[in-house]
Amino acid sequence: MPTGTDAEVTEVLSRGDLRPLGRIAESSNHAVLCEVVLGERTVLAVHKPARLERHLWDYPPGTLTGRERAAYLLCSAGGFGVVPATVLRDDGPWGPGSVQAWVGDPAEPPELVVDVVRVDAVPAGWLAVVEGDSPYGHRVLVAHSGEPAVRTTAVFDALLNNSDRKGGHLVRDGDAVRGFDHGVSLGVEPKLRTVLWGWAGRPLPDSDLERVERVRGELDRRGGPLGELEELLDREEREALRRRADRLLAARRHPRPRAGWPSIPWPAM
């Protein structure tokens, strides 16, 4: 993560001069790597212009960047520690859009916490999700780390109704795990699609239940840190978010894949 507190990074992202460096390869929504400069501080960031979003059948057009911001607000309110600082700006080079702090060094490959591995080479402490064949005829697994930070991310995704948690959307950041690309989340219909199914059906850790409880409490507090959600999500989406929090707190278990909806995104990584 960039140096400085979350508030300091957010200030740079909100007020700094947004300078595009280049389009991020393979981005489906024309994400751009930028420098954001405020005084003597520079933060690398990902800028996603709202008008360049690809249209999706199951999300209203022009809402994905707002969902990126909503995911950050929920993450901060609960203390999940997953989503990097994310703001919305009206003055981007292509108009309004989201600006999110970049994690890591763009010149170095990130350290992933999800991978495709041979069935006889699963790292110690990792959990298998799905098995298949590689193009070279090997039996392989999509597997993920079993560390607490990854488990917290799985709980956050269930709360968020994240429909696109690919393995490449999670990277290690020191002792933390950071996630990005939350634009296709916070819908009304249940559509959790993730590679983090290793704990499906297991009891939720108390620490993660406390995070969900904090979010649930803030959702009913007017004028609190989640008040901005009224501008980012419609009434049905906010009510669905409350219901998901209530279900997690009542069941006290990780959800299982649902019938009738693909449980793993494609491609998985």
C-alpha positions in Angstrom: 0.0 0.0 0.0 1.1 3.6 -0.4 2.9 5.1 2.7 0.8 7.2 5.1 -2.5 6.7 6.9 -5.6 5.8 5.0 -6.9 9.4 5.5 -3.6 10.8 4.1 -3.8 8.6 1.0 -7.4 9.4 0.6 -6.6 13.2 0.7 -4.1 12.8 -2.1 -6.4 10.7 -4.2 -9.2 13.2 -3.7 -7.3 16.5 -4.3 -4.2 15.6 -6.2 -3.4 16.2 -9.8 -4.5 13.0 -11.7 -1.8 12.1 -14.3 -2.4 9.1 -16.6 0.6 6.8 -17.2 -1.0 4.1 -19.3 -4.0 1.8 -19.8 -3.9 -1.4 -17.7 -3.6 -4.4 -20.1 -6.6 -6.7 -20.2 -8.8 -4.4 -18.1 -12.4 -4.8 -19.2 -13.4 -1.3 -18.1 -10.4 0.7 -19.5 -8.7 1.1 -16.2 -5.8 3.5 -16.3 -2.7 3.5 -14.1 -2.1 7.1 -12.8 0.1 9.2 -10.6 -1.8 11.4 -8.2 0.3 14.3 -7.1 -0.5 16.6 -4.2 2.4 18.9 -3.1 5.4 16.6 -2.5 3.3 13.5 -2.2 2.7 11.1 -5.0 0.4 8.1 -4.9 0.0 5.5 -7.7 -3.6 4.7 -8.4 -6.1 3.0 -10.7 -8.6 5.3 -12.4 -11.8 3.8 -13.9 -13.8 6.3 -15.9 -17.5 5.7 -15.6 -18.3 6.5 -19.2 -15.9 3.7 -20.4 -17.6 1.0 -18.4 -18.8 -2.0 -20.4 -22.5 -2.5 -20.1 -23.7 -5.5 -18.2 -27.1 -7.1 -18.3 -27.4 -7.4 -14.5 -26.1 -4.0 -13.3 -27.5 -0.6 -14.2 -25.2 1.3 -16.6 -22.8 3.8 -15.1 -23.0 2.4 -11.6 -19.8 0.2 -11.4 -17.4 3.0 -10.2 -19.9 3.9 -7.5 -19.9 0.3 -6.3 -16.1 0.4 -6.1 -16.5 3.4 -3.7 -19.3 1.6 -1.8 -17.1 -1.5 -1.3 -14.4 0.7 0.2 -16.8 2.4 2.6 -18.2 -0.9 3.8 -14.7 -2.4 4.2 -13.6 0.6 6.3 -16.7 0.6 8.4 -16.2 -3.0 9.3 -12.4 -3.0 9.6 -12.0 -5.8 7.0 -8.8 -4.3 5.7 -9.3 -5.5 2.2 -10.1 -2.6 -0.2 -7.4 0.0 -0.8 -8.4 3.7 -0.4 -11.0 4.5 -3.1 -12.6 7.8 -4.0 -14.9 9.2 -6.7 -13.8 12.2 -8.8 -15.6 14.3 -11.3 -12.5 15.8 -12.9 -10.8 12.7 -14.4 -9.3 13.0 -17.9 -12.3 11.1 -19.3 -14.8 12.5 -16.9 -16.2 11.2 -13.6 -14.8 7.9 -12.2 -13.2 6.0 -9.3 -9.6 6.4 -8.2 -8.1 3.6 -6.1 -4.7 3.4 -4.5 -2.5 0.9 -6.3 -1.1 -2.0 -4.2 2.6 -3.0 -4.7 5.1 -2.2 -7.4 3.7 -2.1 -11.0 7.1 -3.4 -12.3 7.0 -6.5 -10.1 4.6 -9.4 -10.2 2.3 -9.4 -7.2 2.3 -12.2 -4.7 -1.0 -14.0 -5.1 -2.9 -15.9 -2.4 -4.9 -17.9 -5.0 -3.2 -20.1 -7.6 -3.6 -23.0 -9.9 -1.3 -25.8 -8.7 -0.8 -29.5 -9.4 -2.7 -31.8 -7.1 0.5 -33.2 -5.7 2.0 -29.7 -5.0 -0.6 -27.8 -2.9 1.2 -25.5 -0.5 1.0 -26.3 3.1 -2.1 -24.7 4.7 -3.8 -24.0 1.4 -7.4 -25.1 0.7 -8.5 -26.8 -2.5 -11.5 -25.3 -4.4 -12.0 -27.1 -7.7 -10.0 -29.7 -9.6 -9.4 -30.0 -13.4 -6.9 -30.8 -16.1 -4.1 -28.5 -17.4 -3.4 -28.1 -21.1 -0.4 -30.4 -20.5 -2.5 -33.3 -19.1 -1.7 -32.7 -15.4 -4.4 -32.8 -12.8 -4.5 -29.4 -11.2 -6.4 -27.5 -8.5 -7.6 -24.0 -8.0 -6.5 -23.5 -4.3 -6.1 -20.6 -1.9 -4.2 -19.7 1.2 -5.9 -20.6 4.5 -4.6 -17.6 6.4 -7.0 -15.5 8.4 -6.7 -12.4 6.1 -7.9 -14.5 3.2 -10.8 -15.9 5.3 -11.8 -12.3 6.3 -11.9 -11.5 2.5 -14.2 -14.4 1.9 -16.6 -13.1 4.6 -16.4 -9.6 3.1 -17.3 -11.0 -0.3 -20.3 -12.7 1.1 -21.5 -9.5 2.7 -20.8 -7.6 -0.6 -22.5 -10.2 -2.8 -19.3 -10.1 -4.9 -20.0 -11.8 -8.3 -16.4 -11.7 -9.6 -13.8 -12.6 -7.0 -11.1 -14.0 -9.3 -7.8 -15.2 -7.9 -5.9 -12.4 -9.6 -8.0 -9.8 -7.7 -6.2 -10.6 -4.5 -2.6 -9.8 -3.6 -0.5 -9.9 -0.6 0.5 -6.6 0.9 2.9 -7.3 3.8 0.9 -9.2 6.4 -2.4 -8.0 4.8 -4.3 -9.2 1.8 -5.8 -6.6 -0.5 -8.6 -7.0 -3.0 -9.8 -4.9 -5.9 -12.3 -4.9 -8.8 -15.5 -4.7 -6.7 -17.6 -3.0 -9.4 -19.8 -6.1 -10.0 -21.0 -6.4 -6.4 -23.8 -5.2 -4.1 -26.6 -6.3 -6.4 -30.0 -7.4 -5.1 -30.2 -11.0 -6.4 -27.8 -13.5 -4.7 -24.9 -14.0 -7.0 -21.8 -14.7 -5.0 -19.2 -16.0 -7.4 -15.7 -16.5 -6.0 -12.6 -18.7 -5.8 -12.6 -18.5 -2.0 -14.9 -21.5 -1.3 -12.4 -23.3 0.9 -14.4 -22.6 4.1 -17.9 -23.2 2.7 -20.3 -24.2 5.5 -17.7 -23.8 8.3 -18.4 -21.6 11.3 -17.4 -17.9 10.9 -14.6 -16.7 13.2 -15.7 -14.4 16.0 -13.5 -11.6 14.7 -15.2 -11.7 11.3 -18.7 -11.8 12.9 -17.7 -8.7 14.8 -16.8 -7.0 11.5 -20.2 -7.8 10.0 -21.9 -6.6 13.2 -20.1 -3.3 12.9 -21.3 -2.8 9.4 -24.8 -3.8 10.3 -24.9 -1.3 13.1 -23.6 1.5 10.8 -26.2 0.7 8.2 -29.0 2.0 10.4 -27.1 5.0 11.8 -28.1 8.2 9.9 -25.2 10.5 9.2 -22.6 7.9 9.9 -19.7 6.7 7.7 -22.1 4.8 5.5 -24.5 7.7 4.8 -22.9 8.0 1.4 -24.4 4.7 0.4 -27.7 6.4 -0.2 -26.1 8.1 -3.2 -24.2 5.0 -4.4 -26.9 2.3 -4.1 -30.6 2.3 -4.6 -33.1 1.4 -1.9 -33.4 -2.2 -2.9 -29.7 -2.7 -3.0 -29.3 -1.2 0.5 -32.0 -3.4 1.9 -30.5 -6.5 0.3 -27.2 -5.5 1.9 -28.9 -5.4 5.3 -30.5 -8.8 4.7 -27.1 -10.3 3.8 -25.6 -9.0 7.0 -28.5 -10.4 9.0 -28.2 -13.8 7.4 -24.5 -14.0 8.1 -25.0 -13.0 11.7 -27.9 -15.5 12.1 -26.2 -18.5 10.3 -22.7 -17.7 11.8 -21.3 -19.8 8.9 -19.6 -19.3 5.6 -22.2 -19.6 2.8 -22.2 -22.5 0.4 -22.4 -22.3 -3.4 -26.0 -21.8 -4.6 -27.7 -23.9 -7.3 -28.7 -22.0 -10.4 -25.8 -19.6 -10.5 -22.1 -20.2 -11.5 -20.2 -20.4 -8.2 -16.7 -19.6 -9.7 -15.9 -16.8 -12.1 -14.4 -17.4 -15.5 -11.6 -17.2 -15.9 -10.9 -18.2 -12.3 -7.6 -16.3 -12.2 
